[in-house]
PDB file of N, CA and C in Angstrom:
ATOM      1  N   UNK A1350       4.755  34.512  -0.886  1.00 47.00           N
ATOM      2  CA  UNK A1350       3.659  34.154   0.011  1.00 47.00           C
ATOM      3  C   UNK A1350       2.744  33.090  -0.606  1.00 47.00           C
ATOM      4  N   UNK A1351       2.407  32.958  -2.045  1.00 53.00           N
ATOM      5  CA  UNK A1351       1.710  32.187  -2.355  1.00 53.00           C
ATOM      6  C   UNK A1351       2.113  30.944  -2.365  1.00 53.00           C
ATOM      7  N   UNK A1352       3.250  30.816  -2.911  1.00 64.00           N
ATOM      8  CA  UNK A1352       4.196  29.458  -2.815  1.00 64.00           C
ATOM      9  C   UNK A1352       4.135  28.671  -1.430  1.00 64.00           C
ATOM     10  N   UNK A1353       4.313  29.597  -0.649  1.00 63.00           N
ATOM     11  CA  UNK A1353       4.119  29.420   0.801  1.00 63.00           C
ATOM     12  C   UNK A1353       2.877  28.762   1.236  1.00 63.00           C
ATOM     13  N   UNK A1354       2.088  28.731   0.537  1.00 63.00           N
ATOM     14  CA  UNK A1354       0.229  28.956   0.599  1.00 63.00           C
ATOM     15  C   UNK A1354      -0.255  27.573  -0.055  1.00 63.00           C
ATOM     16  N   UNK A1355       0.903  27.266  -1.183  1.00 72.00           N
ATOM     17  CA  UNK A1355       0.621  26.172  -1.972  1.00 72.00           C
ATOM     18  C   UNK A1355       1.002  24.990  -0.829  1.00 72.00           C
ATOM     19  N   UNK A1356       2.878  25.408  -0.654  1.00 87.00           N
ATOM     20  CA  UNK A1356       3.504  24.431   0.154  1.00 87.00           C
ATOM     21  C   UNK A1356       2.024  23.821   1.335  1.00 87.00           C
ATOM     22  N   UNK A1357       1.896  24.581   1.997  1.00 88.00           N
ATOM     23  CA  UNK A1357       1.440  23.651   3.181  1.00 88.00           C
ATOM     24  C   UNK A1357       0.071  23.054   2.469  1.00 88.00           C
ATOM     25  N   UNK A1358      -0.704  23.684   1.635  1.00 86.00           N
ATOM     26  CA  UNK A1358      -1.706  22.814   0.687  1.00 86.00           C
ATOM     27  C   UNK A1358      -1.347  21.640   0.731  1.00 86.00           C
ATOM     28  N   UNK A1359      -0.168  21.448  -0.272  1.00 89.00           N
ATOM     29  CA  UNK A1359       0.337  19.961  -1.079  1.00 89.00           C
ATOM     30  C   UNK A1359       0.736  19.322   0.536  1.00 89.00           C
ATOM     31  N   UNK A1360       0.942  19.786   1.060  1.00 90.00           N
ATOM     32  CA  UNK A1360       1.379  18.636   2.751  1.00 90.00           C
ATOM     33  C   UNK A1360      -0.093  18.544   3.165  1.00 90.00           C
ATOM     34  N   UNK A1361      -1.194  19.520   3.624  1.00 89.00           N
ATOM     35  CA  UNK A1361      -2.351  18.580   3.869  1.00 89.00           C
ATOM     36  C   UNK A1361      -2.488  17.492   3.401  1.00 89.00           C
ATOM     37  N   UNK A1362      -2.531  18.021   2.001  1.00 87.00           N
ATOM     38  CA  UNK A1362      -3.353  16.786   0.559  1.00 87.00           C
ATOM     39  C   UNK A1362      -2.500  15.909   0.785  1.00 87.00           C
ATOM     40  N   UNK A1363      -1.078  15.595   0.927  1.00 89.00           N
ATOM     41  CA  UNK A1363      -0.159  14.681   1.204  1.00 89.00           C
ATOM     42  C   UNK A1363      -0.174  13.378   2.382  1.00 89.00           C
ATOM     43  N   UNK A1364      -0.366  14.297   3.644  1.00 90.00           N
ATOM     44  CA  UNK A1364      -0.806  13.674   4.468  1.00 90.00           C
ATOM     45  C   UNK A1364      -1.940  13.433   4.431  1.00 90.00           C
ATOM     46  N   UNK A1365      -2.991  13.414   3.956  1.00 90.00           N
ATOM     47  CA  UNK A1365      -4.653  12.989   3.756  1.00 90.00           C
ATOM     48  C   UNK A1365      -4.653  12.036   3.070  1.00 90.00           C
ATOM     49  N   UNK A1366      -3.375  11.863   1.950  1.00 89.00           N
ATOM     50  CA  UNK A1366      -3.302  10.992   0.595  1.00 89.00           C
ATOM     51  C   UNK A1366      -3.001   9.042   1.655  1.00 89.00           C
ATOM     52  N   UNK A1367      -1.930  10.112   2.447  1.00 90.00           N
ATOM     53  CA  UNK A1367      -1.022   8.818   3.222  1.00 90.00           C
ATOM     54  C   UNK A1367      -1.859   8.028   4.261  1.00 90.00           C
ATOM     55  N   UNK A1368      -2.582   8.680   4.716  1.00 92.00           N
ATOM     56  CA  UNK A1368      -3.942   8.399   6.093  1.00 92.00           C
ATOM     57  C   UNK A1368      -4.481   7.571   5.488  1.00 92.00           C
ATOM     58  N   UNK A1369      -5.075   7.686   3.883  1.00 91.00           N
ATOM     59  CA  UNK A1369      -5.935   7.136   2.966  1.00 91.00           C
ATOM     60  C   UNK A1369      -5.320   5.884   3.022  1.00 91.00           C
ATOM     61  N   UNK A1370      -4.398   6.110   2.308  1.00 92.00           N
ATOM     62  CA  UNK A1370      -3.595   4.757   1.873  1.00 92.00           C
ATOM     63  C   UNK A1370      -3.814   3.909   3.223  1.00 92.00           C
ATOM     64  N   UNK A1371      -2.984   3.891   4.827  1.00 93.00           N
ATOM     65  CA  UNK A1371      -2.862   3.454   5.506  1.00 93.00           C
ATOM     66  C   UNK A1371      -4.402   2.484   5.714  1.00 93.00           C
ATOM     67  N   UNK A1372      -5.427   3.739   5.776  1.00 94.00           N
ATOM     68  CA  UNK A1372      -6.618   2.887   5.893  1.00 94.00           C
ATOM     69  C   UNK A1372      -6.879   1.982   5.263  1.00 94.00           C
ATOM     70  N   UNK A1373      -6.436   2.083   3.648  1.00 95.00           N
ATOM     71  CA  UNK A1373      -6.905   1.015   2.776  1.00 95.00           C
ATOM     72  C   UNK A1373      -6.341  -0.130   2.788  1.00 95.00           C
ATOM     73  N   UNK A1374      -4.937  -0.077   3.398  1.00 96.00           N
ATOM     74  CA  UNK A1374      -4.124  -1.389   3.827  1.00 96.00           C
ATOM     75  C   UNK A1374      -4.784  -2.214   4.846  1.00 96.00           C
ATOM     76  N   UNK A1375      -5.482  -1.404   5.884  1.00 96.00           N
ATOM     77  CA  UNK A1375      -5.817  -1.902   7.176  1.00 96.00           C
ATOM     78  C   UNK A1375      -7.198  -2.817   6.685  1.00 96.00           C
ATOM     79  N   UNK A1376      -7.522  -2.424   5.914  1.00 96.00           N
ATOM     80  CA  UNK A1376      -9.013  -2.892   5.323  1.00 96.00           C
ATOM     81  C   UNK A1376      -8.493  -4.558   4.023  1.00 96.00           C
ATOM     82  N   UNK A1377      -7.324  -4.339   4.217  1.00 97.00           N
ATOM     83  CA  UNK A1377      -6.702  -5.863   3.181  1.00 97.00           C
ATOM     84  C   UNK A1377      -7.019  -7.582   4.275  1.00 97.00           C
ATOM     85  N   UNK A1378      -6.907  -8.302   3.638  1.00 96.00           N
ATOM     86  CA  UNK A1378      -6.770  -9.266   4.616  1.00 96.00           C
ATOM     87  C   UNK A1378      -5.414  -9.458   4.900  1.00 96.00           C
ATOM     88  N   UNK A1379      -5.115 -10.163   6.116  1.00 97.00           N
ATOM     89  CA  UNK A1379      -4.108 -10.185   6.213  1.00 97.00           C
ATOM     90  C   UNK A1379      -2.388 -10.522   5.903  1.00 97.00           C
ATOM     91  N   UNK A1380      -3.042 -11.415   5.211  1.00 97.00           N
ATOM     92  CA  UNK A1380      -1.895 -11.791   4.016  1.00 97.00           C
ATOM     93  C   UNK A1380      -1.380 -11.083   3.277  1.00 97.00           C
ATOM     94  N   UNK A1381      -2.490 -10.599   2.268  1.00 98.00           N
ATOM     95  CA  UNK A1381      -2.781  -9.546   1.468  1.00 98.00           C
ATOM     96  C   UNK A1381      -1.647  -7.906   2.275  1.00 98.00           C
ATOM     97  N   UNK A1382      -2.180  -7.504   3.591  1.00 97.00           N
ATOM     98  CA  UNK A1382      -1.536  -7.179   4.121  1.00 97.00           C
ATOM     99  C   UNK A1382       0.310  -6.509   3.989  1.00 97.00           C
ATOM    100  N   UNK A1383      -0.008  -8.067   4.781  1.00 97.00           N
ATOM    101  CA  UNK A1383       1.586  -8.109   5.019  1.00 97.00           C
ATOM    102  C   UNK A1383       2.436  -8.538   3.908  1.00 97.00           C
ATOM    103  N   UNK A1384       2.069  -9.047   2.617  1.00 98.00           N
ATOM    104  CA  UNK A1384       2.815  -8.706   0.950  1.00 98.00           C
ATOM    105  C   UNK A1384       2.824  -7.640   0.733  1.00 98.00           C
ATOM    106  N   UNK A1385       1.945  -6.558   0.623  1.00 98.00           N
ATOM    107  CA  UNK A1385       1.904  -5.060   0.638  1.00 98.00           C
ATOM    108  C   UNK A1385       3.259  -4.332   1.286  1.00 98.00           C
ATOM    109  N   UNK A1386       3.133  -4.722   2.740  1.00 97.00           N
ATOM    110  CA  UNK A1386       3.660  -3.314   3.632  1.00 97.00           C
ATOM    111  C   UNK A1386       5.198  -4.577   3.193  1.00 97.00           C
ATOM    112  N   UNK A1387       5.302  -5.526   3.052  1.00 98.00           N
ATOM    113  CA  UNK A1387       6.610  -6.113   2.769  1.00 98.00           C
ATOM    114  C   UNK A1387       7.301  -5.991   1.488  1.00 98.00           C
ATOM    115  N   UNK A1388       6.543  -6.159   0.360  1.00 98.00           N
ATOM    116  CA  UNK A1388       7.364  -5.250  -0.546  1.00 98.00           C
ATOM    117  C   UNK A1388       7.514  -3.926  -1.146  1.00 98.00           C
ATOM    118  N   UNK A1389       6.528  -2.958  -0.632  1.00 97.00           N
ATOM    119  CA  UNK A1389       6.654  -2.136  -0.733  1.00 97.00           C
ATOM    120  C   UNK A1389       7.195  -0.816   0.554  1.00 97.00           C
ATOM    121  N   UNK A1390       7.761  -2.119   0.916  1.00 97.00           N
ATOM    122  CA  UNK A1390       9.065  -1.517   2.511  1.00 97.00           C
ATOM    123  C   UNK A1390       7.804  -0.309   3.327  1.00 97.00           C
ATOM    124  N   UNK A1391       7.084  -0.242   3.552  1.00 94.00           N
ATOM    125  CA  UNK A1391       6.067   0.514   4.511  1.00 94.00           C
ATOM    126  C   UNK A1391       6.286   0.008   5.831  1.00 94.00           C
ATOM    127  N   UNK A1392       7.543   0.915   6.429  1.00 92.00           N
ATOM    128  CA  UNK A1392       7.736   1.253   7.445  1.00 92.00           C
ATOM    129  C   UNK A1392       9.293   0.105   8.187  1.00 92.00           C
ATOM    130  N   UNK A1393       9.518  -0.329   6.840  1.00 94.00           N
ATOM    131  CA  UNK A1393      10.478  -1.773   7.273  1.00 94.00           C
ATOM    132  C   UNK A1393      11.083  -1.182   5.722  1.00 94.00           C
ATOM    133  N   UNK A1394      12.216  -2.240   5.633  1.00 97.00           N
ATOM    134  CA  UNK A1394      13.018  -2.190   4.018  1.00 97.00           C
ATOM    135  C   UNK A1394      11.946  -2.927   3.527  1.00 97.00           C
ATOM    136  N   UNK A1395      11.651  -2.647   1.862  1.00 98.00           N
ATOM    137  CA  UNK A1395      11.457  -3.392   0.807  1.00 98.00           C
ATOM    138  C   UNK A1395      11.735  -5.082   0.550  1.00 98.00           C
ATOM    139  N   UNK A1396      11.159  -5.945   0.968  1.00 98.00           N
ATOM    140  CA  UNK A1396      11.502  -7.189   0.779  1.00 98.00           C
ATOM    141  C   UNK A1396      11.426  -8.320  -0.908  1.00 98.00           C
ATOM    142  N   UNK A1397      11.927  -8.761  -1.387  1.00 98.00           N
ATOM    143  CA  UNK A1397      12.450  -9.779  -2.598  1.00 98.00           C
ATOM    144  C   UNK A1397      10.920 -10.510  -2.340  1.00 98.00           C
ATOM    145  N   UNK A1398      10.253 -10.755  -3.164  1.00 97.00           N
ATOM    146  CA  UNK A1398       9.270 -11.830  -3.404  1.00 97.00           C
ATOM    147  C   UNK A1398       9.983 -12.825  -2.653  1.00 97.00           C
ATOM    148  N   UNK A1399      10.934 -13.691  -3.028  1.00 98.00           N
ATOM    149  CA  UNK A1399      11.551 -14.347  -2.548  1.00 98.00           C
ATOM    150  C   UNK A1399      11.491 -14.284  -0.648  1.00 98.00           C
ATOM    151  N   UNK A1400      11.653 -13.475  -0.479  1.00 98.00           N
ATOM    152  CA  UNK A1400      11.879 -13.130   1.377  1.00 98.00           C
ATOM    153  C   UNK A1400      10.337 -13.198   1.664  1.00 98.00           C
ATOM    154  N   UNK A1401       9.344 -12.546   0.743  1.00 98.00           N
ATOM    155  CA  UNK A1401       7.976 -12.647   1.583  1.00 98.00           C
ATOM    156  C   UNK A1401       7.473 -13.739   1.705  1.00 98.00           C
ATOM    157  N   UNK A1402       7.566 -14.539   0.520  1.00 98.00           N
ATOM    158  CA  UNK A1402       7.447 -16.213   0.149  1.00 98.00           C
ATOM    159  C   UNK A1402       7.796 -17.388   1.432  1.00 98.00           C
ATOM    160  N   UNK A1403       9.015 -16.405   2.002  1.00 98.00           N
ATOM    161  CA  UNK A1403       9.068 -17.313   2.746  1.00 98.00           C
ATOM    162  C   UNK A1403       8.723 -16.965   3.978  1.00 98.00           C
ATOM    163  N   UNK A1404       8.392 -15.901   4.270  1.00 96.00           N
ATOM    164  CA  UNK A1404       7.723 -15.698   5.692  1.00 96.00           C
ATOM    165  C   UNK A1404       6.413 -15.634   5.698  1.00 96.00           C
ATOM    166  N   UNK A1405       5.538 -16.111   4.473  1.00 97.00           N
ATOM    167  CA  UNK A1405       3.839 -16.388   4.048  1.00 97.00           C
ATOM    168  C   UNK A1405       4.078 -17.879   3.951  1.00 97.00           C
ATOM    169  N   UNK A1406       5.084 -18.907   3.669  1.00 98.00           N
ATOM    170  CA  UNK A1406       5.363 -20.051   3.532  1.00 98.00           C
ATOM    171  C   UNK A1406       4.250 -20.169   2.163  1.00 98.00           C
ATOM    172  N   UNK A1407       4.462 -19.560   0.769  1.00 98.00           N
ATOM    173  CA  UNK A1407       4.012 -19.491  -0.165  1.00 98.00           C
ATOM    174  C   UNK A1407       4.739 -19.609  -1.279  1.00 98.00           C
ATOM    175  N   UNK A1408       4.701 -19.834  -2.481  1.00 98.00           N
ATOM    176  CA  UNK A1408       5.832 -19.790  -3.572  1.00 98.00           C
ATOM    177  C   UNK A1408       5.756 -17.985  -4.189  1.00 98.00           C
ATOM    178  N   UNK A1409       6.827 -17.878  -4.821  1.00 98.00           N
ATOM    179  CA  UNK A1409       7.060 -16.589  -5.365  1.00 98.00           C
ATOM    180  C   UNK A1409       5.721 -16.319  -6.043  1.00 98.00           C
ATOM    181  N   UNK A1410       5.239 -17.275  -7.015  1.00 98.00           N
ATOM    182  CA  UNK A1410       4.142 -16.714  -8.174  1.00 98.00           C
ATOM    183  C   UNK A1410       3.043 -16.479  -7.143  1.00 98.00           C
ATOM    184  N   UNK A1411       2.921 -16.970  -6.550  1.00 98.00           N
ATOM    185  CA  UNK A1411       1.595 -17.138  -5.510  1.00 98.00           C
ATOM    186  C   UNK A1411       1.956 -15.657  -4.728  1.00 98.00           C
ATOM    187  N   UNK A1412       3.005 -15.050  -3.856  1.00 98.00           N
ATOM    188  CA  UNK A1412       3.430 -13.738  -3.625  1.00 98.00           C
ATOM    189  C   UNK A1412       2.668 -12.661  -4.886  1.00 98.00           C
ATOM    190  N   UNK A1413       3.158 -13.062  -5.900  1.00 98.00           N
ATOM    191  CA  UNK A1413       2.961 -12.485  -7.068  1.00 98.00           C
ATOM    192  C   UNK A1413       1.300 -12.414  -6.897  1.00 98.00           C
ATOM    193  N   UNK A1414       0.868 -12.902  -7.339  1.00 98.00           N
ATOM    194  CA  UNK A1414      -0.843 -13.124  -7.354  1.00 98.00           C
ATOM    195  C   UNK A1414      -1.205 -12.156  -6.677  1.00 98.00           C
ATOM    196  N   UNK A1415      -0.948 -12.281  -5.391  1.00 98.00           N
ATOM    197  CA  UNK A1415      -1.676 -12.201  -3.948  1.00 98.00           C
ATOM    198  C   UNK A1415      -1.450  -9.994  -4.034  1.00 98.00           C
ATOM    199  N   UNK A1416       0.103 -10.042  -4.724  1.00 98.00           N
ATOM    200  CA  UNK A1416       0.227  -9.095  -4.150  1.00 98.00           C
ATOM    201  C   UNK A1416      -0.455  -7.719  -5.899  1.00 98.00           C
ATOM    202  N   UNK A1417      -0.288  -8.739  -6.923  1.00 98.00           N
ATOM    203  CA  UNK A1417      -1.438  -7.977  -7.688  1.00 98.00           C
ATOM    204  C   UNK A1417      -3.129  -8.042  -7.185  1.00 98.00           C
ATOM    205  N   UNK A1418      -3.639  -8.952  -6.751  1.00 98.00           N
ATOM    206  CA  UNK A1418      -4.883  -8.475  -6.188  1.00 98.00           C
ATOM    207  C   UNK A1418      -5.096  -7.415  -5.129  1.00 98.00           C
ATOM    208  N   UNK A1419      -3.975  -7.619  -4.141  1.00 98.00           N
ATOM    209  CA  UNK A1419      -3.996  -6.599  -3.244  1.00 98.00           C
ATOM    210  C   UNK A1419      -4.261  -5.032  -3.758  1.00 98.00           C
ATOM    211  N   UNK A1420      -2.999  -4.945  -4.842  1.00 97.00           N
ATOM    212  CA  UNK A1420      -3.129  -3.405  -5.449  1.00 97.00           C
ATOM    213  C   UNK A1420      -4.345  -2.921  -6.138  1.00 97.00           C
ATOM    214  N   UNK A1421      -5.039  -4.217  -6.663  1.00 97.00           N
ATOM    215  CA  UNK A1421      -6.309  -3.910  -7.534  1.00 97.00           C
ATOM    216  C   UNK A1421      -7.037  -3.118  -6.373  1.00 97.00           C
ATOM    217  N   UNK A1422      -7.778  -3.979  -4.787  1.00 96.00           N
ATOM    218  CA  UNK A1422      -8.115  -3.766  -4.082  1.00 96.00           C
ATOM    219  C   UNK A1422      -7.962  -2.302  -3.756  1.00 96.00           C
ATOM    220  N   UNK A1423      -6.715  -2.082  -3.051  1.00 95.00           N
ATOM    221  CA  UNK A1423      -5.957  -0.900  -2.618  1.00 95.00           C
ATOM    222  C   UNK A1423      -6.535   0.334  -3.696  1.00 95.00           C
ATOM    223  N   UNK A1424      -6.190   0.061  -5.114  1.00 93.00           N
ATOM    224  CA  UNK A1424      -6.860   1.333  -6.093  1.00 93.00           C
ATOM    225  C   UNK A1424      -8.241   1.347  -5.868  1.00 93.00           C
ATOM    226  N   UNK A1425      -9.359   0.148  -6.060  1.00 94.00           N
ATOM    227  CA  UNK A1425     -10.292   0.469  -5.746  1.00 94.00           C
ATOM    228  C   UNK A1425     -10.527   1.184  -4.332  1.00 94.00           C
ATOM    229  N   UNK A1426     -10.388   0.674  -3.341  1.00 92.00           N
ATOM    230  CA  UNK A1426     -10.384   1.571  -2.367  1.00 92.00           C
ATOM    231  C   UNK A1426     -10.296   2.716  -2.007  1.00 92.00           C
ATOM    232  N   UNK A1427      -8.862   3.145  -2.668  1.00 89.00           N
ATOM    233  CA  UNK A1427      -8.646   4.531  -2.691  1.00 89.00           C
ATOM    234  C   UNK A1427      -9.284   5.721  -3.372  1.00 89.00           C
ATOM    235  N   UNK A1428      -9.745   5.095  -4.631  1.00 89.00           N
ATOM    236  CA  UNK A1428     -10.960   5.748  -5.193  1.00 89.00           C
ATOM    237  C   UNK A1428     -12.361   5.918  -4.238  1.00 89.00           C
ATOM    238  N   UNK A1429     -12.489   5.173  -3.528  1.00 87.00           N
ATOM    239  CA  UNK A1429     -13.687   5.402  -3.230  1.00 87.00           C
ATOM    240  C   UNK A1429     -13.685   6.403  -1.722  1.00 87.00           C
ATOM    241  N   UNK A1430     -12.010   6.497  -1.338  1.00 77.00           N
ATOM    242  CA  UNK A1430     -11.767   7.816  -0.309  1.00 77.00           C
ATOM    243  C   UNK A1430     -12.349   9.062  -0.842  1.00 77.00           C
ATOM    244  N   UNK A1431     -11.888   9.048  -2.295  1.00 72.00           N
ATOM    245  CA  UNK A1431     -11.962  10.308  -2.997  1.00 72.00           C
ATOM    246  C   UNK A1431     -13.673  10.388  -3.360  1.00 72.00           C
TER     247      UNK A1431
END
């Protein structure tokens, strides 16, 4: 029974974790954005720097950049759910 008790715990907190996240994406600009949910396949496959590069019409390093500031963002953010 307790296990039982935990299980649906860790799925609230799970789904609360994921809501979080979603919000904090929605709060990116849009670029920022769509490097996010593109390489980290959110809700689509995982895309190659290479593939986002070219549908941002950006170079790879610049992907690169864009999509380490994003995560900085995204952690700060998410901290501040909590």
């Amino acid at each position: 029974r307790e296990n039982a008790g935990e299980s649906v715990l860790d799925e609230i907190v799970k789904k609360e974790e994921i809501d979080n996240l979603h919000k904090a994406i929605n709060m990116l600009d849009e670029r920022e954005k769509i490097v996010i949910i593109m390489r980290y396949g959110i809700g689509c496959d995982a895309a190659s720097l290479e593939e986002v590069a070219v549908k941002i019409g950006k170079t790879k390093e610049r992907v690169r950049q864009i999509q380490r500031t994003a995560e900085s963002k995204l952690g700060k953010l998410m901290l501040d759910f909590w």
